[in-house]
XYZ file of C-alpha atoms in Angstrom:
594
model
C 141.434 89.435 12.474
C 139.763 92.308 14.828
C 136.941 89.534 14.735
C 138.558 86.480 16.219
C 140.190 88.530 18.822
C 137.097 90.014 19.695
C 135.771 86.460 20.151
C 138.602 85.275 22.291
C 138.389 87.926 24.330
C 134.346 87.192 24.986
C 135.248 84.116 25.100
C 137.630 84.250 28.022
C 135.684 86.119 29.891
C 132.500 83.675 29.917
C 135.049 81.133 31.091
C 136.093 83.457 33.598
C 132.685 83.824 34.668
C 131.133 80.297 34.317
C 134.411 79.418 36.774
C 133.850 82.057 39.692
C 130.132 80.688 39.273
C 130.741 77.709 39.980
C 133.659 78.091 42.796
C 131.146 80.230 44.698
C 128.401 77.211 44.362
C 131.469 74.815 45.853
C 132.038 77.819 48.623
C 128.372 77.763 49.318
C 127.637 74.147 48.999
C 130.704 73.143 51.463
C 129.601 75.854 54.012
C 126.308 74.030 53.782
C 127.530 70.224 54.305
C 129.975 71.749 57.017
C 126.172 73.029 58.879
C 124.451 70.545 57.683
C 126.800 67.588 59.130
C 129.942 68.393 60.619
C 129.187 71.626 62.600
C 125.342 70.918 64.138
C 126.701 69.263 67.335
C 128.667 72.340 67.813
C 126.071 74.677 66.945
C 123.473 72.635 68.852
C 125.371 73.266 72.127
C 125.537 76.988 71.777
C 121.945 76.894 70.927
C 121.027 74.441 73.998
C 123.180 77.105 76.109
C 120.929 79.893 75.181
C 117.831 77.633 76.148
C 119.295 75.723 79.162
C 119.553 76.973 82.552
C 120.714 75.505 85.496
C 118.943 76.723 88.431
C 120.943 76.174 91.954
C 118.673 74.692 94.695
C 119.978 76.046 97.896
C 120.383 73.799 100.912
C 119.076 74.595 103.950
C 121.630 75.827 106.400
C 121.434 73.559 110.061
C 120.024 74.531 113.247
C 122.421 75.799 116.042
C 120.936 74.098 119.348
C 121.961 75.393 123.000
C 123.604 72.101 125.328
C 119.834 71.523 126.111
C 118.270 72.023 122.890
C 117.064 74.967 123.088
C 116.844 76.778 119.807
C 119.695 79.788 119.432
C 119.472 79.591 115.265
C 117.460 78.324 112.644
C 116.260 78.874 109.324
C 112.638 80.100 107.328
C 111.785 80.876 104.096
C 111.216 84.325 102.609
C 110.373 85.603 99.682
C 113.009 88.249 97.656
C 111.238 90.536 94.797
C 113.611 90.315 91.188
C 112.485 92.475 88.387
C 112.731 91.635 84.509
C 114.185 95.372 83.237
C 113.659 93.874 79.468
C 109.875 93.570 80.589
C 109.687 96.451 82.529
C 106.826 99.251 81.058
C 104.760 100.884 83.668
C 107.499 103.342 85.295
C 104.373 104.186 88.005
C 105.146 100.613 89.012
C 108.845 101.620 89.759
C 107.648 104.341 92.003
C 105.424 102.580 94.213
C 107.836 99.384 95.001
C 110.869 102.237 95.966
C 108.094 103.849 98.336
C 106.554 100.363 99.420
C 110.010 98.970 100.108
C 111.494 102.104 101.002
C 114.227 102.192 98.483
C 115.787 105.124 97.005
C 114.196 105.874 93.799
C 117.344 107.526 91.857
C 119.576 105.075 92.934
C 117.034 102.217 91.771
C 116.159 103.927 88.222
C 119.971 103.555 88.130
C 120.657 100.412 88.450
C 117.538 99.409 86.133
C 119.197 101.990 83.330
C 122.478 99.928 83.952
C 120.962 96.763 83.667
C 118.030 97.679 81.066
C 119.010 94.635 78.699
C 118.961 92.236 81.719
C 116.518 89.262 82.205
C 116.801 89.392 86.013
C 117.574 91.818 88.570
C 117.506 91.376 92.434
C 115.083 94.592 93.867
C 115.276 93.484 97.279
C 116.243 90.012 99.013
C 114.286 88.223 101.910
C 111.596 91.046 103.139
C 109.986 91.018 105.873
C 106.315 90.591 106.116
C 105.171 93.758 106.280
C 107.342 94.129 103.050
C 105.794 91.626 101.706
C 102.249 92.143 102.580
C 103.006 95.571 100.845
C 104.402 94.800 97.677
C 101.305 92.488 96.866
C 98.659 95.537 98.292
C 100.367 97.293 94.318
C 99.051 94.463 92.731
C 101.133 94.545 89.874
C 99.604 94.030 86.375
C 102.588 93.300 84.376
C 105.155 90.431 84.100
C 108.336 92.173 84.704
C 107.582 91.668 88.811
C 108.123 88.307 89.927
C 109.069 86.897 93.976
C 111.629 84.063 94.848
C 112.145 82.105 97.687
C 115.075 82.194 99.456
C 116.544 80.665 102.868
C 116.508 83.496 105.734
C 118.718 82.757 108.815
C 116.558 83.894 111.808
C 117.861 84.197 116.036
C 114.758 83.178 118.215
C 116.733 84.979 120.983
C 117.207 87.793 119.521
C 120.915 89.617 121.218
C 121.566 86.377 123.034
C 124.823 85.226 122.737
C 125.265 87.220 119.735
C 128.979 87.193 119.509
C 129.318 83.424 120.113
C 126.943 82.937 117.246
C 127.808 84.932 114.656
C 125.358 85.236 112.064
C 124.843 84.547 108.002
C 124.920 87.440 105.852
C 122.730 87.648 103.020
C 124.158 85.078 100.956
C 124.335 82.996 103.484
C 127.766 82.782 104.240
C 128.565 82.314 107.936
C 130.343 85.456 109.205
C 131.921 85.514 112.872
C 131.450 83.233 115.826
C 130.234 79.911 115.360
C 128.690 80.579 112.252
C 131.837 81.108 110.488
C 133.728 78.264 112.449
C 131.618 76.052 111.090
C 130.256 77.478 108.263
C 131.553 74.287 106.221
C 129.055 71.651 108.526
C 126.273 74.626 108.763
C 125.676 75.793 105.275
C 125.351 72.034 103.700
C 125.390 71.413 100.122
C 123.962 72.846 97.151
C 122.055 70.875 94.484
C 120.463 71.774 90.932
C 117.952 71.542 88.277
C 117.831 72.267 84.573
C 115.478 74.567 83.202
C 114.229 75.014 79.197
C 113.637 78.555 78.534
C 112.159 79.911 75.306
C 113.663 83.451 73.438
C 112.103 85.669 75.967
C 113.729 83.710 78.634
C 110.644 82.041 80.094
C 110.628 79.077 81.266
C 108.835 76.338 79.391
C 109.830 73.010 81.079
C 111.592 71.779 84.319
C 113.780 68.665 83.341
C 114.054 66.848 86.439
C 115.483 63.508 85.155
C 119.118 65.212 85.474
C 117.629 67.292 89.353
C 120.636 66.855 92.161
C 118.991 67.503 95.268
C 120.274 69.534 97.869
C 121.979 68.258 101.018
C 120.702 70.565 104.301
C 123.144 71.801 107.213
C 124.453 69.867 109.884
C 122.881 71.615 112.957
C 125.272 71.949 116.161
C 124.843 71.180 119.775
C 126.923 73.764 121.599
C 127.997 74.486 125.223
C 126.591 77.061 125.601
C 123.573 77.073 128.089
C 120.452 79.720 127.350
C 119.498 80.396 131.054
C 123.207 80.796 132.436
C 124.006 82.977 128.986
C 121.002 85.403 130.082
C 122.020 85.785 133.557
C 125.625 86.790 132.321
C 123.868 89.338 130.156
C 121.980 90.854 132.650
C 124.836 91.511 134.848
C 126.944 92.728 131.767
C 123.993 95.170 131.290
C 124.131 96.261 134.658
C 127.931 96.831 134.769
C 127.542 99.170 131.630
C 124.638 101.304 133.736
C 126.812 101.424 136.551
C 130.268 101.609 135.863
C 129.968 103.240 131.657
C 132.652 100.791 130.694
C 134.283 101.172 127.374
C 133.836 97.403 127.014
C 133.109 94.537 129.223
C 133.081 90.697 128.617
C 132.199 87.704 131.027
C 132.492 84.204 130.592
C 131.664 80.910 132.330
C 133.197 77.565 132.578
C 132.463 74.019 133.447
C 135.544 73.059 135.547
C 135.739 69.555 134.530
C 135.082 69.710 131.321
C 135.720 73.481 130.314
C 133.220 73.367 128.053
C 132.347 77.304 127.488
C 128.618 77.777 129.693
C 128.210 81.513 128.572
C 130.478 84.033 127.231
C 129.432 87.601 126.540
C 130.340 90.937 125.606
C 129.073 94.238 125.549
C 128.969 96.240 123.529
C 126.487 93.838 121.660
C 124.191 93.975 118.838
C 121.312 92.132 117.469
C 121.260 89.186 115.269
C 118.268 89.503 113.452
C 119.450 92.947 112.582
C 123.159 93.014 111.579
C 122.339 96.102 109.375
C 122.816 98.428 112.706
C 125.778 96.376 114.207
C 129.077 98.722 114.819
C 132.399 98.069 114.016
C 132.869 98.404 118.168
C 129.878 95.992 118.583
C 131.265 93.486 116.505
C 134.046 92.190 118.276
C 134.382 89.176 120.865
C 136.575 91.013 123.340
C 136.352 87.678 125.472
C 138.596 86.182 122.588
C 139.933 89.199 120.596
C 141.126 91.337 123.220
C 144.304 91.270 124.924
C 144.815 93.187 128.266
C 147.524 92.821 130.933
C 145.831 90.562 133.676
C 147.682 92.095 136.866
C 146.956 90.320 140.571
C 144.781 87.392 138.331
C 147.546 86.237 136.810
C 149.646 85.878 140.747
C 148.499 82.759 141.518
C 149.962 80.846 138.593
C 153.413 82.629 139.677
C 153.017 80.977 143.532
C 151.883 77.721 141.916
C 154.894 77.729 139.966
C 157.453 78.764 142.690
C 155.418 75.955 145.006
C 155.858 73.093 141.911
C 159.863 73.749 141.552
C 160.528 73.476 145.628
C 161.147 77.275 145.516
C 158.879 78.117 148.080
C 157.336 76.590 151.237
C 153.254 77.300 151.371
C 154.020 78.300 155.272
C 156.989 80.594 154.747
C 156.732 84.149 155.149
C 158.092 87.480 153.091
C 159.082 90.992 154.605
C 156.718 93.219 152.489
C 159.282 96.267 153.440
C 156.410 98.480 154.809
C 155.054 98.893 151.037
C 158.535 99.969 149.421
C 161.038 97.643 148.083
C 164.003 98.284 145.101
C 164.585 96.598 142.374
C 167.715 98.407 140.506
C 166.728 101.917 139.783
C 162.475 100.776 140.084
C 160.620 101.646 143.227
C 157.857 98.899 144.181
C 154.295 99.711 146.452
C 151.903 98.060 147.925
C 148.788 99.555 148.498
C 148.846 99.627 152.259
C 152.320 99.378 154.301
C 152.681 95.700 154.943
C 155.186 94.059 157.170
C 155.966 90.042 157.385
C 153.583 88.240 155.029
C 152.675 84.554 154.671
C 152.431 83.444 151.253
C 148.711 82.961 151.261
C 148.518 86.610 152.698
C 150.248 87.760 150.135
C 147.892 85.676 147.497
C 145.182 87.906 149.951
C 146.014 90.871 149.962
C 147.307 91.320 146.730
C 151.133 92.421 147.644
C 153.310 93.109 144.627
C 156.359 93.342 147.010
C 155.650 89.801 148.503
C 155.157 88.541 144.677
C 158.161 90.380 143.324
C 160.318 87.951 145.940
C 159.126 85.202 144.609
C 159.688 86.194 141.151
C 163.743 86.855 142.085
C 163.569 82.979 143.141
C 162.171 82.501 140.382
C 164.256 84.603 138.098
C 163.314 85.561 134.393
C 163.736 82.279 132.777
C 161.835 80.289 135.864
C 158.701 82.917 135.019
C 158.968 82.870 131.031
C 158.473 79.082 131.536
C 156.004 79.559 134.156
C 153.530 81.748 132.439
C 154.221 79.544 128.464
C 153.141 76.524 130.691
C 149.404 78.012 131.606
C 149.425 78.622 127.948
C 150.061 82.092 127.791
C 151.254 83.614 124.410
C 149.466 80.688 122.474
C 145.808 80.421 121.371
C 143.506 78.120 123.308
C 142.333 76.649 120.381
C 138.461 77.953 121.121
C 136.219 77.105 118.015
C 136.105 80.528 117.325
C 137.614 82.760 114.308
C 139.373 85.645 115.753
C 141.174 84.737 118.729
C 144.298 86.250 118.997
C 147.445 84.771 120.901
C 148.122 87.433 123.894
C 151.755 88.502 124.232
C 154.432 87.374 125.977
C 157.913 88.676 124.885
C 160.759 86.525 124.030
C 163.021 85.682 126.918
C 165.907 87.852 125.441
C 164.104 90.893 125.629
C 163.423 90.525 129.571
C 165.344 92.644 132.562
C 165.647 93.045 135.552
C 162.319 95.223 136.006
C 160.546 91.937 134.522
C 161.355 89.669 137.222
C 158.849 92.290 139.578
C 156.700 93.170 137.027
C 155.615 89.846 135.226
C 154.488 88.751 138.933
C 152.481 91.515 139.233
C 150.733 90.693 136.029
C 152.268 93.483 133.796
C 154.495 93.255 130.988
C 152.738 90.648 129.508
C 148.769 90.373 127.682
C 146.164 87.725 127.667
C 143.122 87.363 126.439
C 140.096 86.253 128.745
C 139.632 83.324 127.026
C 143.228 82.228 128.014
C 143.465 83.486 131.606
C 139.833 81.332 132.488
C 141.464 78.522 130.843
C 143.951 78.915 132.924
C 142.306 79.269 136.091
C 140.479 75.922 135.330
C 143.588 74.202 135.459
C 144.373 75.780 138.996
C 140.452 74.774 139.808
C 140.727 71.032 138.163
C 143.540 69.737 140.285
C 146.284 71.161 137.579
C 145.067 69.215 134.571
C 145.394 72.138 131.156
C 142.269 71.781 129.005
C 141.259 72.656 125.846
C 137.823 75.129 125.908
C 135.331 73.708 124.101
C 131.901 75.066 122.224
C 130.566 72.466 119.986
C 128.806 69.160 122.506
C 127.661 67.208 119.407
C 126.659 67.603 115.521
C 123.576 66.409 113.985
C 123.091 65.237 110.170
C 121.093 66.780 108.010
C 118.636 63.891 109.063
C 118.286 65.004 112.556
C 120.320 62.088 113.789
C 123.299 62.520 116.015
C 126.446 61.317 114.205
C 127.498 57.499 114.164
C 130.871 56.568 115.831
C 132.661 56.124 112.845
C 131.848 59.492 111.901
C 132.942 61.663 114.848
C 132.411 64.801 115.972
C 134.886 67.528 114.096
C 135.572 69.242 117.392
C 139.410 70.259 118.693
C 140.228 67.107 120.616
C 140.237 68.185 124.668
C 143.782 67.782 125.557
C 144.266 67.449 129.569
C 147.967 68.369 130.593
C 149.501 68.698 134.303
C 151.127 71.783 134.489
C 151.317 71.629 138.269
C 150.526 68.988 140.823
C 147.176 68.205 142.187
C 148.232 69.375 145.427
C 149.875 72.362 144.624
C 146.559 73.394 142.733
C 144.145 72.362 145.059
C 145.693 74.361 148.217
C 146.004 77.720 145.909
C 141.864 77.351 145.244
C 140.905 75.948 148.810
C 143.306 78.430 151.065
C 145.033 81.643 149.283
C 141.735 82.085 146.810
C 139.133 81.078 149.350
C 140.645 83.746 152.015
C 140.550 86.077 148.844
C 137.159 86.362 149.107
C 136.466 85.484 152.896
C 139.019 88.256 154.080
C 140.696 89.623 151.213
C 140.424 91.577 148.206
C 137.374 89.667 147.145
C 134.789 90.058 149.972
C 132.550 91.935 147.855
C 132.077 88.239 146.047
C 131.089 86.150 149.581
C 128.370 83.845 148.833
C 126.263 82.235 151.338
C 125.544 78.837 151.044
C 129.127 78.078 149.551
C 132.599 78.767 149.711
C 133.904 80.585 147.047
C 137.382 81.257 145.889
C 138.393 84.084 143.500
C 141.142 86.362 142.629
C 140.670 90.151 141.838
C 142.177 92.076 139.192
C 143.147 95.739 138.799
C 145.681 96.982 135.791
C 146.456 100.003 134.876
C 146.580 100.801 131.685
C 148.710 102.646 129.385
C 148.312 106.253 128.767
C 148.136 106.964 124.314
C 149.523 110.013 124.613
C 152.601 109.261 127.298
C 153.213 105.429 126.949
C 153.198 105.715 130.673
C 151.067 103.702 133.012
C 147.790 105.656 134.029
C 146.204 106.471 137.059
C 142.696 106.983 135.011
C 142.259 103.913 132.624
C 142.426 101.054 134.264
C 141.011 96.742 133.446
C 138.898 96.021 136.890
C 138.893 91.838 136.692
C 137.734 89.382 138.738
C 137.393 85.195 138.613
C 135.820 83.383 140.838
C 134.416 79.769 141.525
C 132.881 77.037 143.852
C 132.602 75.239 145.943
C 135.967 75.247 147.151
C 135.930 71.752 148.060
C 135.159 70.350 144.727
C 134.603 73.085 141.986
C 132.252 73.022 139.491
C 132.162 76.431 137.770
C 134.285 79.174 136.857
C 133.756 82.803 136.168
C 135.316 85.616 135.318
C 134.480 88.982 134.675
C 136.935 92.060 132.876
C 135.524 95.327 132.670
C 137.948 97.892 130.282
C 137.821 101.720 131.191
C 134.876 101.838 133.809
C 134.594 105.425 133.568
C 132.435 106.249 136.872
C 133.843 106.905 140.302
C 137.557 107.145 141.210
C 138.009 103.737 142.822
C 137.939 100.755 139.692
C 139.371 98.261 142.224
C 138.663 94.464 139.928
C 136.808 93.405 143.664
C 134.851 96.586 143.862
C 133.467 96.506 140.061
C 133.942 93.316 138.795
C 133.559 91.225 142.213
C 130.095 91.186 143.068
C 128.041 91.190 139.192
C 130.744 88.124 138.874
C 129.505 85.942 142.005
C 126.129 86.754 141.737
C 126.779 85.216 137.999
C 128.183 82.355 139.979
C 125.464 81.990 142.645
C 123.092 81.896 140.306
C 125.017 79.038 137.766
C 124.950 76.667 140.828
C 121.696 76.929 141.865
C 120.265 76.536 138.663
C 122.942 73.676 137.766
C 121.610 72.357 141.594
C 124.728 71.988 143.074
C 124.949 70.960 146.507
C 125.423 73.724 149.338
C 129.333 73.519 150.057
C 128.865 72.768 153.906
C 131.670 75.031 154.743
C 130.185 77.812 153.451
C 127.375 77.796 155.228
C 125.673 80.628 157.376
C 122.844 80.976 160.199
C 121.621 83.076 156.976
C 121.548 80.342 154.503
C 117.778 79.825 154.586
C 117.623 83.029 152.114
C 119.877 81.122 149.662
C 117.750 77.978 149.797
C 114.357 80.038 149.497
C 116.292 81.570 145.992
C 117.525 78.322 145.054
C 113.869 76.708 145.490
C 112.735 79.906 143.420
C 114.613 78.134 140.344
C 112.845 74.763 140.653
């Protein structure tokens, strides 16, 4: 009995056996068909991904070309040292590329103990060739070291026109000025490759049958002008010598077109090496800073009280001997003036005489008046950055606005929007759109077709006042500015220039009140009277030499000689009525040019 249950039992348990046997064989053997048939695509794809690599080929960013080709931007090739830390052996080779390349060492031994399982680490991108030249004088023996080329944006100019450029940072991404605006056009399209690398991650084959080649930049034609862009330089340089501004910016306009001929602003900095630009250096104040405009912004005021019959251009306003109320605010003039014409009032700059014609006027006469020159608004400049201005809402307004927004206060522009402005005054009233891009070029070098235009704001010419309103402002009130008034220091001989000068005080931080200490010296100008060509203007924040920062007395005369020089080089005709028995020094400078 003991027997056959001992039997059974042994019996059972081979059964028991021979069964898990065999379900582990079916376990095993469908785990091997699954491989064997169902999973290998699946499997093949995670292996292809470890041996795979698709390599980006970079496009080359476009040229940026000045309005007569000269070259303000291109692109070279440099080479950028990587390191393998999987590779890496000889820590004497570590050592001598920190002190070649002058890297610190700690940090570097860092980042390779951070990174130690990598197959590629960036040491340092696009050197220079003395960095170069250096790192090849190690001659280093193992594989771990290894050089790619990369795209380097270079400035042939160097500082010039630095904040209308921009530049490309170091992954070639367009930051600021024109480089951003268009970074889109500029930085073209990327292609790629596929590359087979074996388990160390070397490469062992280029498959080009699936390449996508790269398609370059566009490269831009601008506005901009290389000669009359150094001359407004210079004379920015030599208001900071003189004067010790906080900032200054100039720019300079084609009247009929107002396509932007220079624009500058100091402080600057230098393209090719953006590692020492300054917060301070960095920004366009000729776009991105707002100031109030005081006496520049009077004209637009007359031409407004002139356009709605409000005032005759003969009439004349008692100046009250330099005092006048307004409720509980006490105007002055400068000097103690009596009856004054309008023009003399345009001359010499009266804030009584302009206060007058404000109260005909009245508050919501001048809030549509200064909205109309485009005030408060962006110009729409192909620029990142530009900021609006302000102009307060109508509501907010008093009785102390109708004499102050005359005078140029209680209200901020930006330089960029009173030039525009004074183009319109220049080009018979006509509102235009400033422009910075003249063409675009394909990646081919060939100028765009018509049915692929230009991707530039279009120019937009609105009357805001009639031709003859606007051309009796430029050819009487701001031509006696400068033959009589305000703006002698900005007489040109050889032609007649007409200008407006500019001198706002400026808050105080610590009181809110206006100062006697900080002041904005401006001044525009242009010629010839008769028919103008080109516009400048000049704003110089917190000269901080001297006592006097009348706009005429610092920003007058580095302004017209930025003008004298623009139409002689541009060859513009002497304006006959500006002519002097001194005029034969003008043509011996002008034939200096040639």
């Amino acid at each position: 009995m003991n027997t056959e249950k001992s039997q059974l039992r042994i019996s059972w348990r081979t059964w028991f056996l021979v069964c898990m046997v065999v379900l582990a064989w079916a376990v095993i053997s469908g785990r091997l068909i699954y491989l064997q048939y169902i999973g290998h695509r699946q499997f093949a794809k995670v292996v292809a991904r470890q041996q795979v690599y698709k390599e980006k080929i970079p496009a080359r960013p476009g040229d940026i070309l000045d309005r007569n080709g000269r070259l303000l931007a291109t692109t070279i090739i440099s080479n950028s040292l990587y390191v393998v830390p999987q590779r890496l052996e000889k820590q004497e080779h570590v050592e001598a590329v920190c002190e070649a390349l002058h890297l610190d060492l700690s940090h570097f031994q860092k980042r390779l103990k951070q990174n130690r399982d990598k197959l590629f680490l960036w040491v340092k991108r696009r050197l220079s060739e003395q960095e170069l030249q250096a790192i090849r004088n190690l001659n280093l023996s193992d594989d771990a070291w290894g050089f790619r080329q990369e795209y380097r944006r270079q400035y042939p100019q160097g500082a010039l026109a630095a904040h209308a450029l921009g530049l490309r940072d170091i992954d070639g991404k367009g930051q600021g000025g024109l480089e951003e605006a268009f970074d889109h056009l500029i930085c073209g399209q990327d292609g790629h490759r596929f590359l087979i690398r074996d388990a160390h991650g070397r490469v062992i084959e280029v498959r080009n049958d699936s390449r996508v080649a790269a398609r370059n930049g566009e490269t831009l034609v601008v506005t901009l002008d290389s000669i009359i862009q150094l001359y407004t330089e210079r004379q920015l340089q030599g208001i900071v010598q003189e004067w010790q501004p906080k900032s200054a910016c100039a720019i300079v306009m084609d009247v009929k077109t107002c396509e932007v001929l220079a624009m500058a602003s100091v402080p600057t900095f230098d393209l090719n090496h953006p590692e020492a630009i300054s917060e301070s250096a960095w920004k366009n104040t000729a776009i991105a800073s707002i100031y109030e405009p005081g006496s520049t912004l009077k004209p637009f005021i007359v031409a407004a009280a002139l356009e709605k019959g409000l005032l005759d251009k003969d009439e004349e306003f008692d100046c009250e001997q330099g005092e006048y109320r307004m409720g509980k605010r006490l105007l002055h003039d400068h000097h103690s003036y009596g009856t004054l014409s309008v023009t003399d009032i345009l001359v010499k700059s009266s804030n009584i005489g302009m206060a007058k014609i404000g109260e005909r006027l009245t508050n919501p006469g001048l809030y549509e008046s200064v909205l109309a020159f485009g005030f408060g608004q962006k110009t729409g400049i192909q620029l990142p950055g530009e900021l609006t201005g302000i102009v307060r809402p109508l509501s907010s307004w008093n009785i102390y606005s109708t004499g102050s927004i005359p005078m140029g206060q209680e209200i901020a522009v930006t330089p960029i929007q009173l030039i525009t402005a004074h183009v319109a005054l220049a080009n018979q009233g006509k509102l235009l759109n400033p422009r910075l891009i003249r063409d675009q070029i394909d990646h081919n070098y060939f100028p765009r077709s018509e049915e692929e235009p230009v991707q530039v704001r279009p120019m937009v010419s609105t009357p805001i006042v009639s031709p003859d309103v606007a051309d009796w402002l430029v050819r009487v009130p701001m031509t006696e500015t400068v033959e009589r008034g305000t703006g002698r220091k900005a007489k040109l001989e050889g032609y007649a220039v007409f200008g407006k000068t500019g001198t706002a005080q400026k808050p105080d931080p610590k009181t809110g009140k206006y100062s006697s200490q900080l002041h904005v010296s401006s001044f525009i100008c242009g010629a010839p009277a008769h028919d103008p060509q080109v516009l400048v203007l000049v704003v110089v924040n917190e000269p901080s030499v001297g006592e006097n920062h009348y706009g005429g007395t610092i920003a007058g005369p580095p302004a017209a000689e930025i003008l004298n020089k623009t139409l002689m080089y541009q060859r513009v005709p002497f304006d006959k009525s500006g002519l002097k028995p001194m005029d034969r020094t003008a043509r011996r400078q002008r034939n200096a040019l040639r």
